[in-house]
Amino acid sequence: MFILPNVFEGGSRPLCELELCLLRLSHDPANPWLLLIPKRPQITEICQLSEADQGLLVKEISFASNLLLKEFAPDKINVGALGNMVPTLHVHVIARYRNDRAWPGPIWGTQVPPNPAELDQIERRLKKLLAEIIK
């Protein structure tokens, strides 16, 4: 049985549950940042997923990417699965802008303190869009 590690609770907000993954909003208001967390226990690497689940993961990465493209019009979408700090398999899907704090470098390690009001607004926008898509 999959149990969401506590570290995700402290650093992200739930948006919805997809077929394979939990979709969560990371606490970074400057760059809308989604997390996809496969609901599979003891999986740390993409290659440990079944072939069917690997296909679903790619589909859900595309879904999350399209959410960000549609709602926030970023210049680029960054996708990554590092796992150095949190070993549970999770994929970052991040909206990037040419004028963001780290462009053109990696965004990791440059987070700013969360602004609850800005996060609330981003969460509302994404949940509204999700409600329109997932009926």
mmCIF file of C-alpha atoms in Angstrom:
data_model
loop_
_atom_site.group_PDB
_atom_site.id
_atom_site.type_symbol
_atom_site.label_atom_id
_atom_site.label_comp_id
_atom_site.label_asym_id
_atom_site.label_seq_id
_atom_site.Cartn_x
_atom_site.Cartn_y
_atom_site.Cartn_z
ATOM 1 C CA MET A 1 0.000 0.000 0.000
ATOM 2 C CA PHE A 2 1.341 3.439 -0.944
ATOM 3 C CA ILE A 3 1.676 5.987 1.860
ATOM 4 C CA LEU A 4 2.620 9.558 0.962
ATOM 5 C CA PRO A 5 5.820 10.489 2.832
ATOM 6 C CA ASN A 6 5.386 13.407 5.246
ATOM 7 C CA VAL A 7 7.978 15.517 3.429
ATOM 8 C CA PHE A 8 5.489 16.043 0.584
ATOM 9 C CA GLU A 9 2.827 17.287 3.000
ATOM 10 C CA GLY A 10 5.132 20.042 4.243
ATOM 11 C CA GLY A 11 6.326 21.213 0.855
ATOM 12 C CA SER A 12 3.312 20.868 -1.406
ATOM 13 C CA ARG A 13 -0.481 21.001 -1.639
ATOM 14 C CA PRO A 14 -2.785 18.327 -3.088
ATOM 15 C CA LEU A 15 -4.480 19.117 -6.400
ATOM 16 C CA CYS A 16 -5.964 15.821 -7.555
ATOM 17 C CA GLU A 17 -5.412 12.111 -7.963
ATOM 18 C CA LEU A 18 -4.650 10.825 -11.453
ATOM 19 C CA GLU A 19 -4.669 7.204 -12.588
ATOM 20 C CA LEU A 20 -1.040 6.589 -11.554
ATOM 21 C CA CYS A 21 0.049 9.670 -9.649
ATOM 22 C CA LEU A 22 -0.911 12.110 -6.982
ATOM 23 C CA LEU A 23 -0.699 15.599 -8.502
ATOM 24 C CA ARG A 24 0.527 18.225 -6.042
ATOM 25 C CA LEU A 25 1.457 21.913 -6.186
ATOM 26 C CA SER A 26 4.911 22.697 -4.803
ATOM 27 C CA HIS A 27 5.317 25.693 -2.512
ATOM 28 C CA ASP A 28 7.023 27.955 -5.064
ATOM 29 C CA PRO A 29 4.749 30.822 -6.139
ATOM 30 C CA ALA A 30 7.318 32.396 -8.471
ATOM 31 C CA ASN A 31 7.440 29.335 -10.722
ATOM 32 C CA PRO A 32 4.298 27.200 -10.826
ATOM 33 C CA TRP A 33 5.743 23.817 -9.940
ATOM 34 C CA LEU A 34 3.874 20.525 -9.979
ATOM 35 C CA LEU A 35 4.835 17.190 -8.466
ATOM 36 C CA LEU A 36 3.694 13.839 -9.811
ATOM 37 C CA ILE A 37 4.052 11.086 -7.216
ATOM 38 C CA PRO A 38 3.292 7.558 -8.458
ATOM 39 C CA LYS A 39 1.068 5.666 -6.012
ATOM 40 C CA ARG A 40 3.352 2.656 -5.988
ATOM 41 C CA PRO A 41 5.082 1.579 -2.751
ATOM 42 C CA GLN A 42 8.861 1.314 -2.473
ATOM 43 C CA ILE A 43 9.580 2.670 -5.956
ATOM 44 C CA THR A 44 12.553 5.000 -6.224
ATOM 45 C CA GLU A 45 13.339 4.903 -9.955
ATOM 46 C CA ILE A 46 11.269 5.191 -13.121
ATOM 47 C CA CYS A 47 12.798 1.934 -14.413
ATOM 48 C CA GLN A 48 11.271 0.094 -11.421
ATOM 49 C CA LEU A 49 7.762 0.855 -12.674
ATOM 50 C CA SER A 50 6.046 -1.686 -14.906
ATOM 51 C CA GLU A 51 6.072 -0.855 -18.608
ATOM 52 C CA ALA A 52 2.390 0.032 -18.373
ATOM 53 C CA ASP A 53 3.053 2.390 -15.457
ATOM 54 C CA GLN A 54 5.994 3.946 -17.301
ATOM 55 C CA GLY A 55 3.624 4.744 -20.163
ATOM 56 C CA LEU A 56 1.078 6.205 -17.747
ATOM 57 C CA LEU A 57 3.783 8.324 -16.139
ATOM 58 C CA VAL A 58 4.752 9.834 -19.493
ATOM 59 C CA LYS A 59 1.074 10.521 -20.197
ATOM 60 C CA GLU A 60 0.630 12.208 -16.809
ATOM 61 C CA ILE A 61 3.837 14.248 -17.246
ATOM 62 C CA SER A 62 2.386 15.516 -20.538
ATOM 63 C CA PHE A 63 -0.922 16.251 -18.801
ATOM 64 C CA ALA A 64 0.814 18.263 -16.054
ATOM 65 C CA SER A 65 2.973 20.068 -18.611
ATOM 66 C CA ASN A 66 -0.097 21.051 -20.617
ATOM 67 C CA LEU A 67 -1.806 22.364 -17.467
ATOM 68 C CA LEU A 68 1.112 24.710 -16.855
ATOM 69 C CA LEU A 69 1.364 25.740 -20.512
ATOM 70 C CA LYS A 70 -2.343 26.520 -20.729
ATOM 71 C CA GLU A 71 -2.718 28.352 -17.431
ATOM 72 C CA PHE A 72 0.632 30.141 -16.981
ATOM 73 C CA ALA A 73 2.159 30.463 -20.497
ATOM 74 C CA PRO A 74 5.750 29.734 -19.451
ATOM 75 C CA ASP A 75 8.679 30.047 -21.826
ATOM 76 C CA LYS A 76 9.752 26.468 -21.062
ATOM 77 C CA ILE A 77 8.663 23.439 -19.035
ATOM 78 C CA ASN A 78 11.370 21.660 -17.032
ATOM 79 C CA VAL A 79 10.784 18.023 -16.080
ATOM 80 C CA GLY A 80 13.001 16.109 -13.685
ATOM 81 C CA ALA A 81 13.147 13.198 -11.274
ATOM 82 C CA LEU A 82 16.123 13.672 -8.982
ATOM 83 C CA GLY A 83 15.326 11.865 -5.736
ATOM 84 C CA ASN A 84 18.574 12.737 -3.972
ATOM 85 C CA MET A 85 16.805 14.341 -1.010
ATOM 86 C CA VAL A 86 13.491 12.428 -1.135
ATOM 87 C CA PRO A 87 13.965 8.888 -2.481
ATOM 88 C CA THR A 88 10.265 8.174 -3.165
ATOM 89 C CA LEU A 89 9.833 8.423 -6.932
ATOM 90 C CA HIS A 90 8.394 11.792 -7.844
ATOM 91 C CA VAL A 91 8.614 13.937 -10.959
ATOM 92 C CA HIS A 92 8.934 17.724 -10.945
ATOM 93 C CA VAL A 93 7.112 19.603 -13.722
ATOM 94 C CA ILE A 94 8.120 23.258 -13.522
ATOM 95 C CA ALA A 95 7.039 26.376 -15.411
ATOM 96 C CA ARG A 96 10.119 28.408 -16.340
ATOM 97 C CA TYR A 97 10.364 31.988 -17.539
ATOM 98 C CA ARG A 98 13.248 33.813 -19.184
ATOM 99 C CA ASN A 99 13.105 36.373 -16.374
ATOM 100 C CA ASP A 100 12.863 33.915 -13.450
ATOM 101 C CA ARG A 101 15.407 33.910 -10.631
ATOM 102 C CA ALA A 102 17.545 31.102 -12.061
ATOM 103 C CA TRP A 103 17.128 31.307 -15.849
ATOM 104 C CA PRO A 104 18.780 29.769 -17.781
ATOM 105 C CA GLY A 105 20.241 27.605 -15.008
ATOM 106 C CA PRO A 106 18.482 24.942 -12.968
ATOM 107 C CA ILE A 107 15.791 26.102 -10.548
ATOM 108 C CA TRP A 108 16.720 23.563 -7.864
ATOM 109 C CA GLY A 109 18.180 25.071 -4.726
ATOM 110 C CA THR A 110 16.889 28.583 -5.458
ATOM 111 C CA GLN A 111 13.456 28.363 -3.815
ATOM 112 C CA VAL A 112 12.055 31.421 -2.121
ATOM 113 C CA PRO A 113 9.920 31.303 1.031
ATOM 114 C CA PRO A 114 6.325 30.412 0.176
ATOM 115 C CA ASN A 115 3.778 33.202 0.019
ATOM 116 C CA PRO A 116 0.465 31.650 1.144
ATOM 117 C CA ALA A 117 -1.695 34.198 -0.711
ATOM 118 C CA GLU A 118 0.128 33.620 -4.010
ATOM 119 C CA LEU A 119 -0.002 29.851 -3.528
ATOM 120 C CA ASP A 120 -3.737 30.066 -2.807
ATOM 121 C CA GLN A 121 -4.258 31.914 -6.092
ATOM 122 C CA ILE A 122 -2.197 29.401 -8.101
ATOM 123 C CA GLU A 123 -3.992 26.504 -6.410
ATOM 124 C CA ARG A 124 -7.417 27.998 -7.224
ATOM 125 C CA ARG A 125 -6.464 28.544 -10.864
ATOM 126 C CA LEU A 126 -5.201 24.990 -11.270
ATOM 127 C CA LYS A 127 -8.147 23.396 -9.468
ATOM 128 C CA LYS A 128 -10.564 25.383 -11.653
ATOM 129 C CA LEU A 129 -8.775 24.211 -14.789
ATOM 130 C CA LEU A 130 -8.665 20.623 -13.498
ATOM 131 C CA ALA A 131 -12.407 20.727 -12.794
ATOM 132 C CA GLU A 132 -13.009 21.774 -16.407
ATOM 133 C CA ILE A 133 -10.787 18.999 -17.783
ATOM 134 C CA ILE A 134 -11.630 16.130 -15.419
ATOM 135 C CA LYS A 135 -15.392 15.776 -15.510
#
